[in-house]
């Protein structure tokens, strides 16, 4: 309730959820925007127009992801593959919509990609869609560990026959048993909130 805080233009923090809720209510009463710098929980934003997160939900980044892929890998064979579960449906629709929009902006056919919805225990439907003469960019925005492991095993077995690049979610890094060899061999790209360039002189001086 200090006068200094009431005159603030922006509040960042606090870090702990209970304290943040208290500060959030105070900030709302004075129309002060407040930033939660740590949480990844989307519910901190619900009904709170004055609250912002430093970490965006992965699905909100799909527009940037599609632009990145099309800019860096033009002419690739884009394949969006997810499970048939209802929980995965929204992720699949978001990335296909983002890809279609990015293709239209570039004056390209907005259906120039393949969408596959398959059972979680198999990825066998993928191979007929792969091409040997272009980079196959497999976008699998699934949090289902069984599905992800089966998909990576299938692609790893095909790595000598097809050029491959796989795009996945940050959740994959936390999967127990994810083989680093698969990650390297399949040129795995993970959507992240930030990236540290250890080649940058200022970063090297800090570490």
mmCIF file of C-alpha atoms in Angstrom:
data_model
loop_
_atom_site.group_PDB
_atom_site.id
_atom_site.type_symbol
_atom_site.label_atom_id
_atom_site.label_comp_id
_atom_site.label_asym_id
_atom_site.label_seq_id
_atom_site.Cartn_x
_atom_site.Cartn_y
_atom_site.Cartn_z
ATOM 1 C CA UNK A 1 0.000 0.000 0.000
ATOM 2 C CA UNK A 2 3.028 2.306 -0.204
ATOM 3 C CA UNK A 3 2.789 5.597 -2.065
ATOM 4 C CA UNK A 4 5.772 4.576 -4.197
ATOM 5 C CA UNK A 5 3.940 1.518 -5.494
ATOM 6 C CA UNK A 6 0.707 3.369 -6.149
ATOM 7 C CA UNK A 7 2.589 5.784 -8.417
ATOM 8 C CA UNK A 8 4.189 2.991 -10.428
ATOM 9 C CA UNK A 9 3.718 2.802 -14.202
ATOM 10 C CA UNK A 10 4.480 -0.927 -14.283
ATOM 11 C CA UNK A 11 4.955 -3.683 -11.700
ATOM 12 C CA UNK A 12 7.121 -6.727 -12.421
ATOM 13 C CA UNK A 13 6.638 -9.638 -10.029
ATOM 14 C CA UNK A 14 6.584 -10.888 -7.359
ATOM 15 C CA UNK A 15 7.743 -14.396 -8.193
ATOM 16 C CA UNK A 16 5.581 -16.487 -5.859
ATOM 17 C CA UNK A 17 1.979 -17.162 -6.845
ATOM 18 C CA UNK A 18 0.280 -16.179 -3.578
ATOM 19 C CA UNK A 19 2.171 -12.896 -3.365
ATOM 20 C CA UNK A 20 1.522 -12.258 -7.045
ATOM 21 C CA UNK A 21 -2.236 -12.601 -6.586
ATOM 22 C CA UNK A 22 -2.143 -10.012 -3.788
ATOM 23 C CA UNK A 23 -0.124 -7.565 -5.894
ATOM 24 C CA UNK A 24 -2.337 -8.281 -8.909
ATOM 25 C CA UNK A 25 -5.476 -7.262 -7.026
ATOM 26 C CA UNK A 26 -3.775 -4.108 -5.780
ATOM 27 C CA UNK A 27 -2.558 -3.256 -9.295
ATOM 28 C CA UNK A 28 -6.028 -3.820 -10.760
ATOM 29 C CA UNK A 29 -7.587 -1.364 -8.305
ATOM 30 C CA UNK A 30 -5.159 1.305 -9.534
ATOM 31 C CA UNK A 31 -5.098 0.280 -13.201
ATOM 32 C CA UNK A 32 -1.371 -0.524 -13.088
ATOM 33 C CA UNK A 33 -0.153 -3.212 -15.529
ATOM 34 C CA UNK A 34 1.680 -6.064 -13.821
ATOM 35 C CA UNK A 35 3.994 -8.679 -15.357
ATOM 36 C CA UNK A 36 4.494 -12.195 -14.025
ATOM 37 C CA UNK A 37 8.083 -12.977 -15.088
ATOM 38 C CA UNK A 38 8.178 -16.666 -14.236
ATOM 39 C CA UNK A 39 4.887 -18.533 -14.553
ATOM 40 C CA UNK A 40 3.865 -20.569 -17.563
ATOM 41 C CA UNK A 41 0.306 -21.074 -16.254
ATOM 42 C CA UNK A 42 -2.281 -19.464 -18.556
ATOM 43 C CA UNK A 43 -4.836 -19.108 -15.768
ATOM 44 C CA UNK A 44 -2.978 -16.139 -14.237
ATOM 45 C CA UNK A 45 -4.334 -14.084 -17.154
ATOM 46 C CA UNK A 46 -7.988 -15.129 -16.941
ATOM 47 C CA UNK A 47 -10.240 -12.134 -16.386
ATOM 48 C CA UNK A 48 -7.263 -9.862 -15.738
ATOM 49 C CA UNK A 49 -6.677 -7.382 -18.539
ATOM 50 C CA UNK A 50 -3.867 -5.701 -16.575
ATOM 51 C CA UNK A 51 -1.796 -8.903 -16.147
ATOM 52 C CA UNK A 52 0.871 -10.071 -18.611
ATOM 53 C CA UNK A 53 3.182 -13.086 -18.749
ATOM 54 C CA UNK A 54 6.802 -13.074 -19.838
ATOM 55 C CA UNK A 55 6.359 -16.627 -21.140
ATOM 56 C CA UNK A 56 3.817 -16.995 -23.926
ATOM 57 C CA UNK A 57 1.881 -20.200 -24.416
ATOM 58 C CA UNK A 58 3.662 -22.351 -27.033
ATOM 59 C CA UNK A 59 0.581 -22.398 -29.259
ATOM 60 C CA UNK A 60 0.607 -18.598 -29.516
ATOM 61 C CA UNK A 61 3.993 -18.764 -31.190
ATOM 62 C CA UNK A 62 2.860 -20.795 -34.155
ATOM 63 C CA UNK A 63 2.534 -17.798 -36.462
ATOM 64 C CA UNK A 64 6.204 -17.003 -35.879
ATOM 65 C CA UNK A 65 7.108 -20.676 -36.203
ATOM 66 C CA UNK A 66 5.465 -21.021 -39.610
ATOM 67 C CA UNK A 67 7.169 -17.828 -40.817
ATOM 68 C CA UNK A 68 10.528 -19.081 -39.552
ATOM 69 C CA UNK A 69 10.192 -22.447 -41.283
ATOM 70 C CA UNK A 70 9.045 -21.003 -44.604
ATOM 71 C CA UNK A 71 11.808 -18.365 -44.563
ATOM 72 C CA UNK A 72 14.590 -20.816 -43.700
ATOM 73 C CA UNK A 73 13.361 -23.930 -45.502
ATOM 74 C CA UNK A 74 11.475 -22.802 -48.629
ATOM 75 C CA UNK A 75 10.393 -25.654 -50.818
ATOM 76 C CA UNK A 76 10.310 -28.113 -47.928
ATOM 77 C CA UNK A 77 7.822 -30.955 -47.683
ATOM 78 C CA UNK A 78 5.762 -29.808 -44.698
ATOM 79 C CA UNK A 79 3.920 -32.489 -42.738
ATOM 80 C CA UNK A 80 1.809 -31.732 -39.665
ATOM 81 C CA UNK A 81 1.239 -34.923 -37.680
ATOM 82 C CA UNK A 82 -0.670 -35.333 -34.430
ATOM 83 C CA UNK A 83 -2.741 -37.918 -32.621
ATOM 84 C CA UNK A 84 -6.470 -38.373 -33.099
ATOM 85 C CA UNK A 85 -7.171 -37.346 -29.491
ATOM 86 C CA UNK A 86 -9.417 -34.344 -28.859
ATOM 87 C CA UNK A 87 -6.714 -32.777 -26.685
ATOM 88 C CA UNK A 88 -4.344 -32.587 -29.648
ATOM 89 C CA UNK A 89 -6.944 -31.226 -32.082
ATOM 90 C CA UNK A 90 -6.501 -27.547 -31.167
ATOM 91 C CA UNK A 91 -2.718 -27.673 -31.616
ATOM 92 C CA UNK A 92 -3.087 -29.269 -35.023
ATOM 93 C CA UNK A 93 -5.637 -26.678 -36.171
ATOM 94 C CA UNK A 94 -3.530 -23.773 -34.926
ATOM 95 C CA UNK A 95 -0.392 -24.792 -36.801
ATOM 96 C CA UNK A 96 -2.256 -25.632 -40.019
ATOM 97 C CA UNK A 97 -4.035 -22.257 -39.896
ATOM 98 C CA UNK A 98 -0.708 -20.496 -39.249
ATOM 99 C CA UNK A 99 0.990 -22.335 -42.114
ATOM 100 C CA UNK A 100 -1.852 -21.537 -44.512
ATOM 101 C CA UNK A 101 -1.727 -17.837 -43.561
ATOM 102 C CA UNK A 102 2.064 -17.673 -43.989
ATOM 103 C CA UNK A 103 1.829 -19.371 -47.379
ATOM 104 C CA UNK A 104 -0.824 -16.929 -48.567
ATOM 105 C CA UNK A 105 1.311 -13.954 -47.536
ATOM 106 C CA UNK A 106 4.076 -15.347 -49.749
ATOM 107 C CA UNK A 107 1.723 -15.783 -52.686
ATOM 108 C CA UNK A 108 1.932 -19.576 -52.421
ATOM 109 C CA UNK A 109 -0.690 -22.303 -52.411
ATOM 110 C CA UNK A 110 -2.108 -22.303 -48.878
ATOM 111 C CA UNK A 111 -2.634 -26.058 -49.005
ATOM 112 C CA UNK A 112 1.030 -26.812 -49.757
ATOM 113 C CA UNK A 113 1.415 -29.043 -46.721
ATOM 114 C CA UNK A 114 0.115 -32.388 -45.482
ATOM 115 C CA UNK A 115 -1.940 -32.900 -42.319
ATOM 116 C CA UNK A 116 -2.045 -36.317 -40.654
ATOM 117 C CA UNK A 117 -4.063 -37.394 -37.593
ATOM 118 C CA UNK A 118 -3.029 -40.876 -36.493
ATOM 119 C CA UNK A 119 -3.505 -43.206 -33.494
ATOM 120 C CA UNK A 120 -1.037 -42.478 -30.698
ATOM 121 C CA UNK A 121 0.664 -45.874 -30.964
ATOM 122 C CA UNK A 122 1.609 -45.687 -34.639
ATOM 123 C CA UNK A 123 3.305 -43.392 -37.091
ATOM 124 C CA UNK A 124 3.318 -45.830 -40.020
ATOM 125 C CA UNK A 125 1.064 -43.522 -42.076
ATOM 126 C CA UNK A 126 3.895 -41.016 -42.268
ATOM 127 C CA UNK A 127 6.358 -42.798 -44.561
ATOM 128 C CA UNK A 128 4.241 -42.657 -47.763
ATOM 129 C CA UNK A 129 4.129 -38.854 -47.372
ATOM 130 C CA UNK A 130 7.912 -38.431 -47.163
ATOM 131 C CA UNK A 131 9.979 -37.312 -50.170
ATOM 132 C CA UNK A 132 13.544 -38.293 -51.011
ATOM 133 C CA UNK A 133 14.305 -35.214 -53.096
ATOM 134 C CA UNK A 134 13.365 -32.470 -50.593
ATOM 135 C CA UNK A 135 13.654 -31.722 -46.886
ATOM 136 C CA UNK A 136 10.805 -33.323 -44.955
ATOM 137 C CA UNK A 137 9.768 -30.962 -42.160
ATOM 138 C CA UNK A 138 7.696 -32.961 -39.674
ATOM 139 C CA UNK A 139 5.780 -30.732 -37.259
ATOM 140 C CA UNK A 140 4.517 -32.717 -34.269
ATOM 141 C CA UNK A 141 3.132 -30.406 -31.593
ATOM 142 C CA UNK A 142 2.091 -33.219 -29.285
ATOM 143 C CA UNK A 143 2.591 -33.596 -25.529
ATOM 144 C CA UNK A 144 1.821 -37.330 -25.711
ATOM 145 C CA UNK A 145 5.072 -39.079 -24.776
ATOM 146 C CA UNK A 146 4.101 -42.464 -26.229
ATOM 147 C CA UNK A 147 3.185 -40.877 -29.542
ATOM 148 C CA UNK A 148 6.344 -38.755 -29.645
ATOM 149 C CA UNK A 149 8.651 -41.695 -28.889
ATOM 150 C CA UNK A 150 6.985 -43.888 -31.533
ATOM 151 C CA UNK A 151 7.229 -41.080 -34.068
ATOM 152 C CA UNK A 152 10.908 -40.424 -33.377
ATOM 153 C CA UNK A 153 11.778 -44.119 -33.518
ATOM 154 C CA UNK A 154 10.021 -44.442 -36.870
ATOM 155 C CA UNK A 155 11.768 -41.385 -38.299
ATOM 156 C CA UNK A 156 15.147 -42.429 -36.916
ATOM 157 C CA UNK A 157 14.852 -45.711 -38.789
ATOM 158 C CA UNK A 158 14.181 -43.743 -41.990
ATOM 159 C CA UNK A 159 16.921 -41.149 -41.556
ATOM 160 C CA UNK A 160 19.232 -42.680 -44.174
ATOM 161 C CA UNK A 161 16.518 -42.661 -46.833
ATOM 162 C CA UNK A 162 14.907 -39.250 -46.341
ATOM 163 C CA UNK A 163 16.171 -35.762 -45.398
ATOM 164 C CA UNK A 164 14.407 -34.963 -42.121
ATOM 165 C CA UNK A 165 13.799 -32.081 -39.745
ATOM 166 C CA UNK A 166 11.442 -32.465 -36.772
ATOM 167 C CA UNK A 167 9.715 -29.656 -34.869
ATOM 168 C CA UNK A 168 8.450 -30.331 -31.347
ATOM 169 C CA UNK A 169 7.391 -28.726 -28.079
ATOM 170 C CA UNK A 170 9.503 -27.733 -25.043
ATOM 171 C CA UNK A 171 7.766 -30.558 -23.121
ATOM 172 C CA UNK A 172 9.818 -33.060 -25.094
ATOM 173 C CA UNK A 173 13.016 -32.071 -23.319
ATOM 174 C CA UNK A 174 11.475 -33.242 -20.042
ATOM 175 C CA UNK A 175 10.501 -36.668 -21.409
ATOM 176 C CA UNK A 176 12.392 -39.396 -19.578
ATOM 177 C CA UNK A 177 14.347 -41.548 -22.007
ATOM 178 C CA UNK A 178 14.462 -39.177 -24.965
ATOM 179 C CA UNK A 179 17.621 -40.204 -26.810
ATOM 180 C CA UNK A 180 19.971 -37.299 -27.652
ATOM 181 C CA UNK A 181 21.122 -39.299 -30.684
ATOM 182 C CA UNK A 182 17.579 -39.126 -32.068
ATOM 183 C CA UNK A 183 17.490 -35.385 -31.453
ATOM 184 C CA UNK A 184 20.719 -34.833 -33.367
ATOM 185 C CA UNK A 185 20.035 -37.282 -36.199
ATOM 186 C CA UNK A 186 16.555 -35.866 -36.842
ATOM 187 C CA UNK A 187 17.690 -32.228 -36.655
ATOM 188 C CA UNK A 188 15.160 -31.635 -33.882
ATOM 189 C CA UNK A 189 13.917 -28.054 -33.457
ATOM 190 C CA UNK A 190 12.188 -27.162 -30.165
ATOM 191 C CA UNK A 191 9.923 -24.123 -29.752
ATOM 192 C CA UNK A 192 11.364 -22.036 -26.908
ATOM 193 C CA UNK A 193 10.624 -18.733 -25.197
ATOM 194 C CA UNK A 194 14.248 -17.638 -25.325
ATOM 195 C CA UNK A 195 17.650 -18.575 -26.646
ATOM 196 C CA UNK A 196 21.127 -17.883 -25.347
ATOM 197 C CA UNK A 197 23.779 -17.376 -28.019
ATOM 198 C CA UNK A 198 26.959 -18.643 -26.388
ATOM 199 C CA UNK A 199 28.956 -17.307 -29.329
ATOM 200 C CA UNK A 200 28.044 -13.753 -28.331
ATOM 201 C CA UNK A 201 31.102 -12.085 -26.691
ATOM 202 C CA UNK A 202 28.994 -10.477 -23.945
ATOM 203 C CA UNK A 203 27.458 -13.854 -23.036
ATOM 204 C CA UNK A 204 30.865 -15.531 -23.023
ATOM 205 C CA UNK A 205 32.208 -12.813 -20.723
ATOM 206 C CA UNK A 206 29.296 -13.370 -18.326
ATOM 207 C CA UNK A 207 29.594 -17.164 -18.142
#
